[in-house]
Every structure is written in structure tokens, then in C-alpha cells.
mmCIF file of C-alpha atoms in Angstrom:
data_model
loop_
_atom_site.group_PDB
_atom_site.id
_atom_site.type_symbol
_atom_site.label_atom_id
_atom_site.label_comp_id
_atom_site.label_asym_id
_atom_site.label_seq_id
_atom_site.Cartn_x
_atom_site.Cartn_y
_atom_site.Cartn_z
ATOM 1 C CA MET A 1 55.018 86.400 -110.762
ATOM 2 C CA LYS A 2 54.069 89.120 -107.883
ATOM 3 C CA ILE A 3 50.207 88.620 -108.616
ATOM 4 C CA LYS A 4 50.605 84.626 -108.155
ATOM 5 C CA PHE A 5 52.292 84.558 -105.100
ATOM 6 C CA GLN A 6 49.568 86.994 -103.598
ATOM 7 C CA TYR A 7 47.007 84.383 -104.739
ATOM 8 C CA ILE A 8 48.832 81.546 -103.136
ATOM 9 C CA VAL A 9 48.613 83.672 -100.002
ATOM 10 C CA PHE A 10 45.598 84.664 -99.989
ATOM 11 C CA VAL A 11 44.526 80.433 -100.162
ATOM 12 C CA PHE A 12 46.346 78.946 -97.498
ATOM 13 C CA ALA A 13 44.980 82.382 -94.898
ATOM 14 C CA LEU A 14 41.891 81.218 -95.920
ATOM 15 C CA ILE A 15 42.302 77.425 -94.955
ATOM 16 C CA GLY A 16 43.778 78.307 -91.981
ATOM 17 C CA PHE A 17 40.689 80.695 -90.798
ATOM 18 C CA GLN A 18 37.957 77.963 -91.993
ATOM 19 C CA ALA A 19 40.468 75.122 -89.929
ATOM 20 C CA SER A 20 40.217 77.751 -87.218
ATOM 21 C CA ALA A 21 36.782 78.205 -87.572
ATOM 22 C CA GLN A 22 35.809 74.199 -87.307
ATOM 23 C CA LYS A 23 37.969 74.189 -84.396
ATOM 24 C CA THR A 24 36.251 76.717 -82.606
ATOM 25 C CA ASP A 25 33.326 75.129 -83.455
ATOM 26 C CA GLU A 26 34.123 71.673 -82.482
ATOM 27 C CA ASN A 27 31.839 71.685 -78.823
ATOM 28 C CA ILE A 28 28.210 72.037 -80.223
ATOM 29 C CA GLY A 29 26.983 71.269 -76.152
ATOM 30 C CA THR A 30 24.697 69.099 -73.650
ATOM 31 C CA GLU A 31 21.291 68.369 -73.846
ATOM 32 C CA VAL A 32 18.958 66.263 -70.882
ATOM 33 C CA VAL A 33 16.418 63.710 -72.845
ATOM 34 C CA ASN A 34 13.707 62.936 -70.108
ATOM 35 C CA VAL A 35 11.694 59.845 -71.380
ATOM 36 C CA VAL A 36 8.703 58.875 -69.826
ATOM 37 C CA LYS A 37 6.944 55.706 -69.787
ATOM 38 C CA PRO A 38 4.054 54.905 -67.888
ATOM 39 C CA TYR A 39 4.074 51.004 -65.870
ATOM 40 C CA THR A 40 0.473 49.571 -65.545
ATOM 41 C CA PRO A 41 1.202 46.347 -63.448
ATOM 42 C CA THR A 42 -1.596 43.214 -64.138
ATOM 43 C CA ILE A 43 -1.759 39.980 -62.203
ATOM 44 C CA SER A 44 -2.170 36.806 -64.696
ATOM 45 C CA ASP A 45 -3.906 33.836 -63.876
ATOM 46 C CA ALA A 46 -2.054 30.882 -61.770
ATOM 47 C CA PHE A 47 -1.322 27.891 -63.659
ATOM 48 C CA LYS A 48 -2.858 25.393 -60.675
ATOM 49 C CA VAL A 49 -2.328 21.199 -60.995
ATOM 50 C CA LYS A 50 -6.077 19.641 -60.188
ATOM 51 C CA GLU A 51 -6.902 17.166 -57.946
ATOM 52 C CA THR A 52 -8.020 14.902 -59.526
ATOM 53 C CA PRO A 53 -7.161 15.236 -63.654
ATOM 54 C CA VAL A 54 -9.204 13.909 -65.950
ATOM 55 C CA MET A 55 -7.891 10.689 -67.921
ATOM 56 C CA GLU A 56 -8.641 11.151 -71.369
ATOM 57 C CA ASP A 57 -7.921 7.288 -71.587
ATOM 58 C CA GLU A 58 -10.951 5.600 -71.251
ATOM 59 C CA ASP A 59 -9.469 2.258 -70.482
ATOM 60 C CA ASN A 60 -8.045 3.429 -67.066
ATOM 61 C CA THR A 61 -11.577 4.394 -66.177
ATOM 62 C CA LYS A 62 -13.302 0.597 -66.582
ATOM 63 C CA ARG A 63 -13.233 -1.448 -63.437
ATOM 64 C CA GLU A 64 -12.400 -4.844 -64.236
ATOM 65 C CA GLU A 65 -14.433 -7.511 -62.317
ATOM 66 C CA ILE A 66 -12.152 -9.978 -60.817
ATOM 67 C CA LYS A 67 -13.349 -14.247 -60.017
ATOM 68 C CA TYR A 68 -11.535 -15.841 -57.230
ATOM 69 C CA ASN A 69 -12.473 -18.802 -55.074
ATOM 70 C CA ILE A 70 -11.039 -19.843 -52.108
ATOM 71 C CA PHE A 71 -10.280 -23.246 -51.100
ATOM 72 C CA SER A 72 -9.681 -23.837 -47.234
ATOM 73 C CA PHE A 73 -8.862 -27.187 -45.506
ATOM 74 C CA PRO A 74 -6.495 -28.228 -41.684
ATOM 75 C CA VAL A 75 -2.997 -27.863 -42.055
ATOM 76 C CA ALA A 76 -1.216 -29.812 -39.711
ATOM 77 C CA SER A 77 0.642 -27.345 -36.739
ATOM 78 C CA THR A 78 4.155 -28.767 -36.124
ATOM 79 C CA PHE A 79 4.481 -25.741 -33.634
ATOM 80 C CA THR A 80 4.321 -26.757 -30.404
ATOM 81 C CA PRO A 81 4.495 -23.406 -27.820
ATOM 82 C CA ALA A 82 6.361 -24.077 -25.015
ATOM 83 C CA LYS A 83 4.869 -24.376 -21.461
ATOM 84 C CA GLY A 84 5.758 -21.534 -19.068
ATOM 85 C CA LYS A 85 7.188 -22.898 -15.501
ATOM 86 C CA ALA A 86 7.132 -20.743 -12.522
ATOM 87 C CA ALA A 87 10.279 -20.224 -10.252
ATOM 88 C CA GLY A 88 11.244 -23.029 -7.696
ATOM 89 C CA VAL A 89 10.097 -21.337 -4.329
ATOM 90 C CA ASP A 90 11.036 -22.887 -1.317
ATOM 91 C CA ARG A 91 8.001 -24.215 1.104
ATOM 92 C CA GLN A 92 8.382 -25.102 4.297
ATOM 93 C CA LYS A 93 6.851 -27.905 5.552
ATOM 94 C CA ALA A 94 3.715 -26.678 7.628
ATOM 95 C CA GLU A 95 3.627 -27.099 11.489
ATOM 96 C CA LYS A 96 1.039 -29.849 12.225
ATOM 97 C CA LEU A 97 -1.525 -28.108 14.842
ATOM 98 C CA TYR A 98 -3.533 -29.783 17.049
ATOM 99 C CA ASN A 99 -6.556 -29.530 18.557
ATOM 100 C CA ASN A 100 -5.494 -30.837 21.956
ATOM 101 C CA TYR A 101 -2.398 -30.901 24.098
ATOM 102 C CA ALA A 102 -1.094 -31.166 27.936
ATOM 103 C CA THR A 103 1.914 -30.506 29.463
ATOM 104 C CA LEU A 104 3.401 -31.428 32.711
ATOM 105 C CA GLY A 105 6.613 -30.398 34.070
ATOM 106 C CA VAL A 106 8.025 -30.849 37.378
ATOM 107 C CA GLY A 107 10.967 -28.887 40.099
ATOM 108 C CA ASN A 108 12.341 -28.625 43.468
ATOM 109 C CA TYR A 109 10.712 -27.836 46.304
ATOM 110 C CA GLY A 110 7.927 -29.899 45.044
ATOM 111 C CA THR A 111 6.607 -27.296 42.163
ATOM 112 C CA VAL A 112 4.314 -28.753 39.482
ATOM 113 C CA ASN A 113 3.622 -27.003 36.163
ATOM 114 C CA ALA A 114 0.632 -28.548 34.548
ATOM 115 C CA GLU A 115 -1.750 -27.498 31.735
ATOM 116 C CA LEU A 116 -4.475 -29.455 29.531
ATOM 117 C CA PHE A 117 -6.175 -27.609 26.383
ATOM 118 C CA ILE A 118 -9.205 -28.910 24.746
ATOM 119 C CA THR A 119 -11.031 -28.339 21.580
ATOM 120 C CA GLU A 120 -13.751 -29.861 20.317
ATOM 121 C CA ASN A 121 -16.062 -29.388 17.388
ATOM 122 C CA ILE A 122 -19.764 -30.116 18.463
ATOM 123 C CA SER A 123 -21.106 -29.344 14.505
ATOM 124 C CA ARG A 124 -19.996 -27.649 11.630
ATOM 125 C CA SER A 125 -19.521 -23.780 12.900
ATOM 126 C CA GLU A 126 -20.040 -24.595 16.965
ATOM 127 C CA TYR A 127 -17.588 -25.554 19.023
ATOM 128 C CA VAL A 128 -16.641 -25.634 22.957
ATOM 129 C CA GLY A 129 -13.130 -25.570 23.877
ATOM 130 C CA GLY A 130 -11.321 -25.812 27.597
ATOM 131 C CA MET A 131 -8.470 -24.620 29.602
ATOM 132 C CA LEU A 132 -6.807 -25.868 33.111
ATOM 133 C CA ARG A 133 -3.352 -24.335 33.925
ATOM 134 C CA HIS A 134 -1.705 -25.426 37.362
ATOM 135 C CA ILE A 135 1.208 -23.998 38.822
ATOM 136 C CA SER A 136 2.162 -25.113 42.563
ATOM 137 C CA SER A 137 5.332 -25.517 45.064
ATOM 138 C CA GLN A 138 5.232 -27.831 48.094
ATOM 139 C CA GLY A 139 7.854 -24.866 49.581
ATOM 140 C CA GLY A 140 10.433 -25.869 51.833
ATOM 141 C CA ILE A 141 13.501 -23.296 51.276
ATOM 142 C CA ASP A 142 16.269 -23.242 53.671
ATOM 143 C CA ALA A 143 15.647 -21.048 56.642
ATOM 144 C CA ALA A 144 12.089 -19.595 55.649
ATOM 145 C CA VAL A 145 10.479 -19.778 59.300
ATOM 146 C CA VAL A 146 7.127 -19.611 57.744
ATOM 147 C CA ASP A 147 4.807 -21.440 55.295
ATOM 148 C CA ASP A 148 6.266 -21.063 51.792
ATOM 149 C CA ASN A 149 4.119 -23.186 50.148
ATOM 150 C CA TYR A 150 1.853 -21.690 47.216
ATOM 151 C CA TYR A 151 -0.196 -22.637 44.450
ATOM 152 C CA ASN A 152 -2.425 -21.296 40.801
ATOM 153 C CA THR A 153 -4.666 -23.314 39.540
ATOM 154 C CA ALA A 154 -6.826 -21.098 36.472
ATOM 155 C CA LEU A 155 -9.783 -23.034 35.186
ATOM 156 C CA ASP A 156 -11.545 -20.912 30.961
ATOM 157 C CA LEU A 157 -14.001 -22.809 29.363
ATOM 158 C CA THR A 158 -15.382 -21.824 25.881
ATOM 159 C CA TYR A 159 -18.397 -21.648 23.693
ATOM 160 C CA GLY A 160 -18.337 -20.153 20.166
ATOM 161 C CA SER A 161 -20.200 -20.418 16.701
ATOM 162 C CA ARG A 162 -18.611 -19.113 12.573
ATOM 163 C CA GLN A 163 -21.206 -17.812 10.728
ATOM 164 C CA GLN A 164 -20.916 -17.151 7.018
ATOM 165 C CA SER A 165 -21.159 -13.252 8.156
ATOM 166 C CA TYR A 166 -20.564 -13.531 11.932
ATOM 167 C CA ASN A 167 -19.032 -15.425 14.384
ATOM 168 C CA TRP A 168 -19.600 -14.958 17.970
ATOM 169 C CA ASN A 169 -18.300 -16.698 21.372
ATOM 170 C CA ALA A 170 -19.252 -16.630 25.065
ATOM 171 C CA ASP A 171 -16.117 -17.008 28.314
ATOM 172 C CA VAL A 172 -16.507 -18.522 31.891
ATOM 173 C CA GLY A 173 -13.367 -19.061 34.178
ATOM 174 C CA TYR A 174 -12.203 -19.137 37.457
ATOM 175 C CA LYS A 175 -9.150 -18.552 39.098
ATOM 176 C CA HIS A 176 -8.158 -19.725 43.278
ATOM 177 C CA GLN A 177 -4.490 -18.120 44.273
ATOM 178 C CA ILE A 178 -2.703 -19.282 47.472
ATOM 179 C CA TYR A 179 0.323 -17.867 48.710
ATOM 180 C CA ASN A 180 2.259 -17.140 51.581
ATOM 181 C CA TRP A 181 4.328 -13.724 52.309
ATOM 182 C CA TYR A 182 7.148 -15.502 54.345
ATOM 183 C CA GLY A 183 9.482 -12.654 54.081
ATOM 184 C CA LEU A 184 10.649 -11.769 57.501
ATOM 185 C CA PRO A 185 13.446 -9.347 58.642
ATOM 186 C CA VAL A 186 15.234 -12.015 60.352
ATOM 187 C CA ASP A 187 18.400 -10.415 59.395
ATOM 188 C CA TYR A 188 17.567 -7.770 61.808
ATOM 189 C CA ILE A 189 14.868 -8.448 64.239
ATOM 190 C CA ASN A 190 15.237 -11.543 66.273
ATOM 191 C CA PHE A 191 11.621 -13.010 66.375
ATOM 192 C CA GLU A 192 10.521 -15.090 69.134
ATOM 193 C CA ASN A 193 8.576 -18.463 68.414
ATOM 194 C CA ASP A 194 5.418 -17.456 70.043
ATOM 195 C CA VAL A 195 5.346 -14.483 67.799
ATOM 196 C CA ILE A 196 6.773 -16.723 64.688
ATOM 197 C CA ALA A 197 3.826 -18.726 65.222
ATOM 198 C CA ALA A 198 1.373 -16.882 65.731
ATOM 199 C CA ILE A 199 2.028 -14.913 62.423
ATOM 200 C CA ASN A 200 -0.642 -16.145 59.821
ATOM 201 C CA PRO A 201 1.259 -15.354 56.256
ATOM 202 C CA GLN A 202 -1.330 -17.018 54.000
ATOM 203 C CA GLN A 203 -3.292 -15.319 51.311
ATOM 204 C CA THR A 204 -6.464 -16.290 48.944
ATOM 205 C CA TYR A 205 -7.356 -14.447 46.137
ATOM 206 C CA GLN A 206 -10.410 -15.552 43.652
ATOM 207 C CA THR A 207 -11.242 -14.369 40.750
ATOM 208 C CA VAL A 208 -14.209 -14.975 38.680
ATOM 209 C CA TYR A 209 -15.088 -13.991 35.323
ATOM 210 C CA VAL A 210 -18.260 -14.152 32.348
ATOM 211 C CA GLY A 211 -17.525 -12.354 28.778
ATOM 212 C CA GLY A 212 -18.014 -12.959 25.406
ATOM 213 C CA LYS A 213 -17.206 -11.493 21.883
ATOM 214 C CA ILE A 214 -19.118 -10.826 18.543
ATOM 215 C CA GLY A 215 -17.293 -9.950 15.044
ATOM 216 C CA ALA A 216 -18.863 -9.496 12.024
ATOM 217 C CA LYS A 217 -18.014 -9.634 8.171
ATOM 218 C CA ASP A 218 -18.565 -7.079 5.363
ATOM 219 C CA SER A 219 -19.682 -4.520 7.898
ATOM 220 C CA PHE A 220 -18.975 -1.539 9.523
ATOM 221 C CA PHE A 221 -19.242 -2.870 12.888
ATOM 222 C CA ARG A 222 -15.491 -5.252 13.074
ATOM 223 C CA ASP A 223 -16.332 -6.566 16.659
ATOM 224 C CA ALA A 224 -17.322 -5.882 20.489
ATOM 225 C CA THR A 225 -16.242 -7.495 23.165
ATOM 226 C CA ALA A 226 -17.665 -7.572 26.773
ATOM 227 C CA GLN A 227 -16.323 -8.806 30.608
ATOM 228 C CA TYR A 228 -17.549 -8.511 34.054
ATOM 229 C CA LYS A 229 -14.819 -9.945 36.631
ATOM 230 C CA ARG A 230 -15.335 -10.014 40.061
ATOM 231 C CA PHE A 231 -12.282 -10.432 42.573
ATOM 232 C CA TRP A 232 -12.215 -10.809 46.707
ATOM 233 C CA ASP A 233 -9.398 -12.502 49.125
ATOM 234 C CA ALA A 234 -9.564 -13.927 52.282
ATOM 235 C CA ALA A 235 -8.891 -10.033 54.036
ATOM 236 C CA GLY A 236 -12.641 -9.366 53.062
ATOM 237 C CA SER A 237 -11.833 -6.706 49.977
ATOM 238 C CA ALA A 238 -13.547 -7.325 47.268
ATOM 239 C CA GLU A 239 -13.371 -5.687 43.495
ATOM 240 C CA ASN A 240 -15.430 -5.534 40.149
ATOM 241 C CA ARG A 241 -14.899 -4.648 37.321
ATOM 242 C CA PHE A 242 -17.265 -3.640 33.736
ATOM 243 C CA PHE A 243 -15.727 -3.667 30.812
ATOM 244 C CA VAL A 244 -17.027 -3.029 27.151
ATOM 245 C CA LYS A 245 -15.094 -2.545 23.907
ATOM 246 C CA PRO A 246 -16.386 -1.987 20.493
ATOM 247 C CA SER A 247 -14.722 -2.143 17.423
ATOM 248 C CA LEU A 248 -15.983 0.017 14.397
ATOM 249 C CA ASP A 249 -14.093 -0.092 10.497
ATOM 250 C CA ILE A 250 -14.839 3.362 8.970
ATOM 251 C CA ASP A 251 -14.731 3.935 5.023
ATOM 252 C CA VAL A 252 -13.284 7.670 4.026
ATOM 253 C CA MET A 253 -13.037 7.918 0.425
ATOM 254 C CA SER A 254 -10.353 4.956 -0.132
ATOM 255 C CA GLU A 255 -8.681 5.220 3.164
ATOM 256 C CA LYS A 256 -10.214 3.021 6.176
ATOM 257 C CA ILE A 257 -10.338 3.978 9.648
ATOM 258 C CA LYS A 258 -10.762 1.994 12.620
ATOM 259 C CA VAL A 259 -12.501 3.296 15.477
ATOM 260 C CA ASP A 260 -12.027 2.177 19.197
ATOM 261 C CA PHE A 261 -14.511 2.724 22.283
ATOM 262 C CA ILE A 262 -14.050 1.563 25.137
ATOM 263 C CA ALA A 263 -16.224 2.114 28.557
ATOM 264 C CA ASP A 264 -14.177 0.844 31.675
ATOM 265 C CA TYR A 265 -15.854 0.829 35.377
ATOM 266 C CA VAL A 266 -14.057 -0.309 38.676
ATOM 267 C CA GLY A 267 -15.341 -0.178 42.161
ATOM 268 C CA GLY A 268 -14.926 -1.823 45.548
#
């Protein structure tokens, strides 16, 4: 029995040693494994849709011939467009113009004012005209110690022509004036009758002129005016005047410039 107990102790001791050995060798260690694989990229052809695909159906490629006829015949239209209507404009009655007219007026102190205008066409392009003006007074102002009458008369004649590209006219005139300068300072000076009788307050003025004007159409030369005038009085003084005045229209780009020239002479 003693021997069997030793064997049993030995067996258990051996089992415990193996179990301890297995427990001690349970950790077997770690290792690093690197797996290297080469990468070689490639490009494959992309699939593109063709602009004109191939039709396998042969019937689709055949063109069919279409036969047709057009029968044209008039059709009565029932559409009637409305007519436009212009907006109403109040038109004033045109004034009546007269070629000839005369006026006459009278007033106190024997005053007369008369005017006469006459125009006559002698052809389709030529005309003549005349003008007569007169104003006068017989005087008679209270407390006037000298003559106080006066008169002013003027006569003008003209002849003109209107052509397609130009027009012109010539004028001649005469004026006669008589005035009495009756302003005496009787409130401050006592004039004797002999002194008043010796005063001649009348003064006479006369003027004569001749001139003309010419104008053009569709030309840089617009018009020109010229006139000669002579003036004199009863005291012996006289004056001469002559002037000419041309006018031009000059086109500069899109603008029009009017240029006037004048030459004026006065002497006496």
C-alpha cells in the first residue's frame, strides 16, 4: 500500500509539471508579415456614342416620294379693315389778305392821317407796288404865339421779280417834312410882339433814297441789301449815306452758320 501511494504521488506530480510547462509555453510570440504587391494602372478606351448611328433597318434609309397637287381658288374675304381717322384739330379761319388798302383818320386841330398801299402783279413773276403816307395838323393850340402846324408825307415805289432760284426788288422813295418849333419860354420871358413876329419857327426836311435787295435759294449766298439816301433841310445842311449788307449761309458739318457783312458810309 505504501508503494502504490508513492506511485500515485509521482503521477500527480508529473501531471502538475506538464500543466505548468504548458502554461509557461502558452505565449508563442509575435511576428510582422509585410505583403508587397506591385500596382500597375492602365487606361481603357471609353465608350463614345457615335453622332450618326448605323441604322440596321434598311426600310428607314429609303425615301418615300410624295405626290401632291395644289388646288388654288379665290376665297371671298369678309374682313374689312377700319379706316384710320385723324385727330380733330381746330383750324382757325385764314385771314383774308388784300393787295390794296387805304386808311383815313381825322382828329382835332385839323389832324389828318391817311395811308394808301397798292400792289399789282404784272406777270406771274413780276410785280409793282406803291405806298403813300401822310399825317398833318393845321395847328391852333391855345396860347401858342407862333405857327404850330406841321405835315409829314412819304411816297415809296417798288418793282420786284420772283424767279425759281432767286428774287430781287428795287425801291425808290421820297419824304417831305415841315415842322414849326413853337416852344417859347413865355412863362419866364416876356417877348415883344415885334420879336415874336420876326421868329421863323418853320423847318423843312427832305429825304430821297434809292435801293434794292436780292436773295438766292439753295446757295451759300443768302441775300444782299444796298441803299443810297440823301437828306437835306432848309437851313442848308445835307447828309449822304450809302450802305451795303450781304448775308451768307455757310454749312459747317451738320450746322449752318449765318454770316453778315455791312459797309456803311455817312458823310455831309
